[in-house]
Coordinates of C-alpha atoms and ligand atoms in Angstrom, one line a residue:
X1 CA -48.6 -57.9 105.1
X2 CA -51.0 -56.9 102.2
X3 CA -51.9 -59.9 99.7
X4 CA -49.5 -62.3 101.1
X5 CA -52.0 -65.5 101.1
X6 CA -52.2 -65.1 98.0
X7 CA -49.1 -67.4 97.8
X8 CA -51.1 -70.1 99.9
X9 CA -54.1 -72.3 97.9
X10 CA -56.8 -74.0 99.6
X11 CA -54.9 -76.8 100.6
X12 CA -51.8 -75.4 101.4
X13 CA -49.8 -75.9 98.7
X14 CA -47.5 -73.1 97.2
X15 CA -49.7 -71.0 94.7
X16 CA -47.1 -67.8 94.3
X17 CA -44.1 -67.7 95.5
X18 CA -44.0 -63.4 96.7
X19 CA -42.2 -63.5 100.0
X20 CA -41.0 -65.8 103.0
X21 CA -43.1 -63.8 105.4
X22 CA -46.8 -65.5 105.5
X23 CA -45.2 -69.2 104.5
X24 CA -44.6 -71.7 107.3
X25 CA -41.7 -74.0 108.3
X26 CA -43.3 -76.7 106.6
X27 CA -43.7 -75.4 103.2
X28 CA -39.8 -73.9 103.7
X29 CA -38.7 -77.5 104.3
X30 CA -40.3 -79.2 101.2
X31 CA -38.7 -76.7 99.1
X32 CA -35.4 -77.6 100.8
X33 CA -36.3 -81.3 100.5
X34 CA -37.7 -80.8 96.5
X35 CA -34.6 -78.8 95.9
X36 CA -32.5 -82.0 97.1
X37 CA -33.9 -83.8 94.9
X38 CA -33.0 -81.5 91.7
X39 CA -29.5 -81.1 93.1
X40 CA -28.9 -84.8 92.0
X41 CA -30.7 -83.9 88.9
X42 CA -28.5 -80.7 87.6
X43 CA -25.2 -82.9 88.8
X44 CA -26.2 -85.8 85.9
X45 CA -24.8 -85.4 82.3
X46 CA -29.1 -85.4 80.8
X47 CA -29.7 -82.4 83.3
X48 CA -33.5 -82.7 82.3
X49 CA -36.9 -83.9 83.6
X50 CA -40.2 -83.4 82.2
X51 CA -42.0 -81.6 84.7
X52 CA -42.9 -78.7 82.9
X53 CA -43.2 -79.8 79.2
X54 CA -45.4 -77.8 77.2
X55 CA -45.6 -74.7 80.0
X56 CA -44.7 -71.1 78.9
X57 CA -42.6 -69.4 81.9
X58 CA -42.1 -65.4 80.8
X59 CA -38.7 -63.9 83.1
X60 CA -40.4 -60.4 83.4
X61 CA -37.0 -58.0 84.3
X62 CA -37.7 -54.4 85.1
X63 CA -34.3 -54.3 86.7
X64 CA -31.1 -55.6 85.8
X65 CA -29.8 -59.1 86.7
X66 CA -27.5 -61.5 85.7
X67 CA -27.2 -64.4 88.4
X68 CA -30.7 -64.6 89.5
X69 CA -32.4 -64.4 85.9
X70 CA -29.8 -66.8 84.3
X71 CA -30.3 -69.7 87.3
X72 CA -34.4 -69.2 87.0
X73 CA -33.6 -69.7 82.9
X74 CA -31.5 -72.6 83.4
X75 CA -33.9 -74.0 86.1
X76 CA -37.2 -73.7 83.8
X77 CA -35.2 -75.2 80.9
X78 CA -34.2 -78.2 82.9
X79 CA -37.6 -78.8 84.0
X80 CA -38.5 -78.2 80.2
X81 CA -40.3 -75.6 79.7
X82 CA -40.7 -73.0 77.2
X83 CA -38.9 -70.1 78.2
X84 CA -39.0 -66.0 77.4
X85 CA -36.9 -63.5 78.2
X86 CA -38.3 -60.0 78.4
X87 CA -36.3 -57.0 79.7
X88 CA -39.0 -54.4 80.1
X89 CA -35.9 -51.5 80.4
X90 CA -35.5 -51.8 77.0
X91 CA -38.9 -52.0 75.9
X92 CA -42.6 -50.8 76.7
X93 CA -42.2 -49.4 79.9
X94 CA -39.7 -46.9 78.5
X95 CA -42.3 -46.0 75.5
X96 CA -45.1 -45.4 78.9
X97 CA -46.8 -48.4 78.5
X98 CA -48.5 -49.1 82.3
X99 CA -47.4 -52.4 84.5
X100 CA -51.0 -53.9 84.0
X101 CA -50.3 -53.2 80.3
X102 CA -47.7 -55.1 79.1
X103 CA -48.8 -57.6 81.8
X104 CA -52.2 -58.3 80.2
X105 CA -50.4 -58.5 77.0
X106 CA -47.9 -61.3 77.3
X107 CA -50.7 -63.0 78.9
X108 CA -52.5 -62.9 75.9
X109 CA -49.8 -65.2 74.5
X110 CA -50.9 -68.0 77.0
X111 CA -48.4 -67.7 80.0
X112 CA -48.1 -70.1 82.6
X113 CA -45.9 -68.4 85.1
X114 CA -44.2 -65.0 85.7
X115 CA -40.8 -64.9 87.0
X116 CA -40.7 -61.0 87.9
X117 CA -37.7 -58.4 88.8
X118 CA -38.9 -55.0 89.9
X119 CA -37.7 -52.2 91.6
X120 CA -40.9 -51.3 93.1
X121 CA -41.4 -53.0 96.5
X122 CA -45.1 -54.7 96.3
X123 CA -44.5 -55.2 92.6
X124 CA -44.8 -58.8 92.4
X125 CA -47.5 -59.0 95.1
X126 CA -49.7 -56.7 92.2
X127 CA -48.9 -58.7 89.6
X128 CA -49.9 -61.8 91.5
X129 CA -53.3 -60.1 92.3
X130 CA -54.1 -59.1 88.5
X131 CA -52.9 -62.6 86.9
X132 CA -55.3 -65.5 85.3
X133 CA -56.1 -68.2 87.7
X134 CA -54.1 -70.8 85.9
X135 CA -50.9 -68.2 86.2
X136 CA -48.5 -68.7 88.8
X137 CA -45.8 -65.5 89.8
X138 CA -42.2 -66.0 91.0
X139 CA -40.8 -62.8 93.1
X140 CA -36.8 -62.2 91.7
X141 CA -36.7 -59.6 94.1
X142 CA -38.7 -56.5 94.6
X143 CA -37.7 -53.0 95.7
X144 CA -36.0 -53.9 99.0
X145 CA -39.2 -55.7 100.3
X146 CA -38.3 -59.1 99.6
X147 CA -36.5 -61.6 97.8
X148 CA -37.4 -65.2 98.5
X149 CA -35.7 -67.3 96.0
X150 CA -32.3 -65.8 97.2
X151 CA -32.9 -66.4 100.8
X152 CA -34.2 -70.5 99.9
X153 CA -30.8 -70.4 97.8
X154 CA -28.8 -69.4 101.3
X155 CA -30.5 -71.5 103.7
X156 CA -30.3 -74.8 101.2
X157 CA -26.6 -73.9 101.1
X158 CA -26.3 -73.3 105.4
X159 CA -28.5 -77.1 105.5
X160 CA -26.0 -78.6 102.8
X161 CA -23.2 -77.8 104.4
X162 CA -23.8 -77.5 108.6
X163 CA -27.0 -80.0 108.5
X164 CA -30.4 -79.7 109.3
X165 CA -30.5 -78.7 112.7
X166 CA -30.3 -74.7 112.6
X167 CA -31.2 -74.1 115.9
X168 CA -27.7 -75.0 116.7
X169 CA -26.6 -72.2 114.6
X170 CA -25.4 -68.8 114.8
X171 CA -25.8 -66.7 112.0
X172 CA -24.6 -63.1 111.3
X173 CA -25.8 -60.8 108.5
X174 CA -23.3 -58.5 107.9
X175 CA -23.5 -54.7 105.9
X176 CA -26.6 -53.0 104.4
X177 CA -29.2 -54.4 106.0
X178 CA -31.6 -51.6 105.9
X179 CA -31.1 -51.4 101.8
X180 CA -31.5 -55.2 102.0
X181 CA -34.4 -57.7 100.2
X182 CA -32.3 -60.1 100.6
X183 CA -31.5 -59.2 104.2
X184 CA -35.2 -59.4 105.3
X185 CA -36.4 -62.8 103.4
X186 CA -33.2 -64.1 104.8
X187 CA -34.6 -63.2 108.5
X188 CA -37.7 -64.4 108.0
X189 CA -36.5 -67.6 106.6
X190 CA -34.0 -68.1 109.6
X191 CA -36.7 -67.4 112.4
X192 CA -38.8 -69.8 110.7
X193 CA -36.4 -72.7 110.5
X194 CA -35.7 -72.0 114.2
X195 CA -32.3 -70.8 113.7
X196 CA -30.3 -70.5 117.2
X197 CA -29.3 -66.7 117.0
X198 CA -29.9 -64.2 114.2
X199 CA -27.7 -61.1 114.4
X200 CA -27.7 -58.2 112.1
X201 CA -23.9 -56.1 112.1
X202 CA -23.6 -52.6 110.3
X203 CA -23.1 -49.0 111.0
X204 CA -26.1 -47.1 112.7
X205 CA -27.3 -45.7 109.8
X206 CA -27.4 -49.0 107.6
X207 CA -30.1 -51.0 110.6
X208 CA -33.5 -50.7 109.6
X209 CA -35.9 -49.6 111.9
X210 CA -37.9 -53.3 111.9
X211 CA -34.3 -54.9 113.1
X212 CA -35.4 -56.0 116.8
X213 CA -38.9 -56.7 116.2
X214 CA -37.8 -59.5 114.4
X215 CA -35.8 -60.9 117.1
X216 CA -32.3 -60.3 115.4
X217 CA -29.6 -59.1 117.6
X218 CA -28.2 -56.3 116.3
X219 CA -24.1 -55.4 116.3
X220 CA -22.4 -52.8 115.4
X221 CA -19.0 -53.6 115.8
X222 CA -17.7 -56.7 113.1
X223 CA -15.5 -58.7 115.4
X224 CA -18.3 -58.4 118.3
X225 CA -21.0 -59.8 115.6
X226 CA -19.0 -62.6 113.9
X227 CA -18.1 -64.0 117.6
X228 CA -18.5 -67.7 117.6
X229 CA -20.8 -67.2 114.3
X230 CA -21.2 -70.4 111.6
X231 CA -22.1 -68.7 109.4
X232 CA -21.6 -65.0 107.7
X233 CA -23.6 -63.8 105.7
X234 CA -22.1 -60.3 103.8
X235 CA -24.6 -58.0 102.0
X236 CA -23.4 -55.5 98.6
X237 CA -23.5 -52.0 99.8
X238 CA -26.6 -50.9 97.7
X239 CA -25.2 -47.5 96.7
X240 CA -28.5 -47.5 93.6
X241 CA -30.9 -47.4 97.2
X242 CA -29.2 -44.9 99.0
X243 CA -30.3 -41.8 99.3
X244 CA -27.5 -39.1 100.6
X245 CA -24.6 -40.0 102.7
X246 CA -25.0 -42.8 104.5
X247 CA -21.7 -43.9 104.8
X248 CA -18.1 -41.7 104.9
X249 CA -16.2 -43.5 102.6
X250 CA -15.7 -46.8 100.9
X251 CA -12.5 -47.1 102.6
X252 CA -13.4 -46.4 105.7
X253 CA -16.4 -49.0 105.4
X254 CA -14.0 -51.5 104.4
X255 CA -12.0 -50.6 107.4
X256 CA -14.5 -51.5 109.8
X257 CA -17.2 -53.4 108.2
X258 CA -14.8 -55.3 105.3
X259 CA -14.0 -59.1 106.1
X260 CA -10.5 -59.8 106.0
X261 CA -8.7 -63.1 107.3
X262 CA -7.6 -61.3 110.0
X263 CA -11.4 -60.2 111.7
X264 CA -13.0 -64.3 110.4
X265 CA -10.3 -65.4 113.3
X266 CA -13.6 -63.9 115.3
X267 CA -15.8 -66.4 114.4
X268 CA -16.3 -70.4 114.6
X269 CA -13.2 -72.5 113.5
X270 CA -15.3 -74.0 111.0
X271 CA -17.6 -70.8 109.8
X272 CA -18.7 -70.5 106.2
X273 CA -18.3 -67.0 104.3
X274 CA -21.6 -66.3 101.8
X275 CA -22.1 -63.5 99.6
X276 CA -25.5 -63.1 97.5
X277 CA -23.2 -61.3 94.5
X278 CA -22.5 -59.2 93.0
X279 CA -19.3 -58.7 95.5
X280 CA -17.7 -55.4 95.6
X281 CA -14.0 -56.7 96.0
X282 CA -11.6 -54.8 98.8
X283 CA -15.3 -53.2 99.9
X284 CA -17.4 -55.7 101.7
X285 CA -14.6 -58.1 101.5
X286 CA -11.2 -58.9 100.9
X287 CA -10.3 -61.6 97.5
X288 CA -8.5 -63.9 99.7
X289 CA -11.6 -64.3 101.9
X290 CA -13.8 -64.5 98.8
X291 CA -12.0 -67.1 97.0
X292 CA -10.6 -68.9 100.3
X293 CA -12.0 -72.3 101.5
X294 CA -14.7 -71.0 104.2
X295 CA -16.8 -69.4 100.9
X296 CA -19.4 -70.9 99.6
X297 CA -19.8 -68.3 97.5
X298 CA -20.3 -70.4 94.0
X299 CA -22.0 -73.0 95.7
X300 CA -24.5 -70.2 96.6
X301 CA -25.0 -69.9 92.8
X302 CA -25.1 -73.4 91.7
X303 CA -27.5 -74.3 94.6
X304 CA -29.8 -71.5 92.9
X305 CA -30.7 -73.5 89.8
X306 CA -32.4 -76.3 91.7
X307 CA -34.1 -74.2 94.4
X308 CA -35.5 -72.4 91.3
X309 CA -36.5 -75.8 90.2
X310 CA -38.4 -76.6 93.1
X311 CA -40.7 -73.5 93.8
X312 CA -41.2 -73.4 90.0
X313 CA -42.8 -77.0 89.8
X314 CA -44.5 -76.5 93.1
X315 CA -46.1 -73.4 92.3
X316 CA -47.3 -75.2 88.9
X317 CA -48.4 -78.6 91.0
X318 CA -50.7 -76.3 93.1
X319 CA -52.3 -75.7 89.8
X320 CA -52.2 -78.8 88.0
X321 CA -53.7 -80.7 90.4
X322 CA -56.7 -78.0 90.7
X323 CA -57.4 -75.9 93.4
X324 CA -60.9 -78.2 94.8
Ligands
NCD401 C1 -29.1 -59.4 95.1 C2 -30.3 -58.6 94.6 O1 -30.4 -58.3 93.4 O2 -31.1 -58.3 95.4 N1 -28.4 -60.1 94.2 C3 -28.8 -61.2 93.6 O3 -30.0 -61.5 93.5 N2 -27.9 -62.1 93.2 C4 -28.3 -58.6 96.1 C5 -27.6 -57.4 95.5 O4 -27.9 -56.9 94.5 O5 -26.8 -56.9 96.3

């Protein structure tokens, strides 16, 4: 994929942080393994540490967020840096000012690192390419490329809770896959942890055409693809992406694809119920499975701030230490 060692420095160390695809198990790990270490961190009464003291992080949002863009603002604040907030809706992109624009500008005001939201796939990847040397860039999710932070988030939280061993594990992503970022960094993220089985489960027209070259297994029947699984994984129908009629009905959806009680009886005794949010209630699933004990739904949140944490001070280690 185009740019994508840009993420990588000289030595190996995280430089970006764009997308899963073109890192390796080993830099996935110490991000798991940083983020452990943050964990005990955010659970303390002083929640901070000094890492980034003195270091200007700008959250760049083109599109709108609440989860993600409040855990990376929480995450840079506990590792003390200065923090900005810019929603670009509601500012120069709407009076036509270009990407590389408003880029260069908040640059001028000596920016260490760009946390970026866009709804462009390859957006971050360009910003990345046009930035200072000194100036690291976080992906938040772009288009339906690629969302790395959110898939770090999800396999800390399958490694907390089922251990480190994924190849034991059988994970199922269930719903709109093809609309997906999170979908795909998720794949890539479980292939390169050596996860057991990876299957995909949604309607025909909801599988993008990449789906078997990854290795996933795809399903299109619920019950079939949550057999024996420990872990589900169910994805927002992404009704902003879709373009015509992909689906009949929300109802009828939720009559084949929704998770009830009833259909987790499918998978593992012990399977876990995730959800990247925002959850459309009595669509992709029912309450009682959202707030029942297999979710770890609000884990998946919490877990956020401190894998924000690490790829933040990683990406700024890289840097610090110099790239000779
Ligand atoms: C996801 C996103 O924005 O890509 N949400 C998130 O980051 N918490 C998934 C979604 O919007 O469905």
């Amino acid at each position: 994929m185009k740019g994508k060692n840009l993420q990588i420095d000289s030595q190996g160390r995280l430089r970006h942080f764009l997308s899963i695809s073109g890192l390796n198990r080993q830099l996935l790990t110490e991000i798991l393994d940083t983020a452990e270490s943050f964990a005990g961190i955010t659970e303390q009464t002083v929640k901070k540490v000094p890492l980034l003291r003195g270091k200007t992080i700008v959250n760049l949002f083109f599109e709108a967020s609440t989860r993600t863009r409040t855990t990376f603002e929480l995450a840079a604040k506990r590792l003390s840096a200065d923090v900005l907030n810019i929603n670009i809706t509601q500012s120069s992109a709407s009076k036509g000012e270009t990407l590389l624009d408003t880029l260069r500008n908040i640059e001028a005001m000596h920016v260490d690192m760009f946390v970026v939201r866009h709804a462009e796939s390859g957006a971050a990847h360009f910003i990345a390419s046009h930035v200072e040397p000194h100036t690291s860039v976080i992906n938040a999710g772009d288009g339906r490329h690629s969302h790395p932070t959110q898939a770090m988030l999800d396999m800390f939280t399958i490694r907390r809770v089922k251990g480190p061993d994924f190849g034991r594990l059988r994970v199922a992503i269930v719903g709109d896959v093809l609309h997906s970022r999170v979908a795909r960094s998720q794949i890539h993220a479980l292939n390169l942890l050596n996860t057991g089985e990876v299957r995909i489960v949604a309607p025909k027209t909801l599988i993008p055409a990449f789906a078997e070259s990854l290795g996933v297994k795809v399903f299109h029947d619920l019950r079939a693809g949550i057999q024996d699984v420990d872990v589900i994984i169910m994805l927002r129908l992404q009704h902003e992406r879709m373009k015509g009629a992909l689906l009949p009905s929300e109802h009828e959806y939720y009559e084949l694809f929704g998770l009830t009680e009833k259909k987790i009886d499918q998978a593992s005794p012990d399977a876990i119920v995730m959800h990247p949010g925002p959850i459309n209630r009595g669509v992709e699933m029912d309450s009682e499975v959202a707030d029942g004990p297999r979710s770890v739904i609000l884990q998946q949140v919490t877990h956020g701030i401190a894998v924000r944490m690490a790829v933040m001070s990683m990406a700024m280690r890289s840097k610090q230490e110099g790239d000779g």
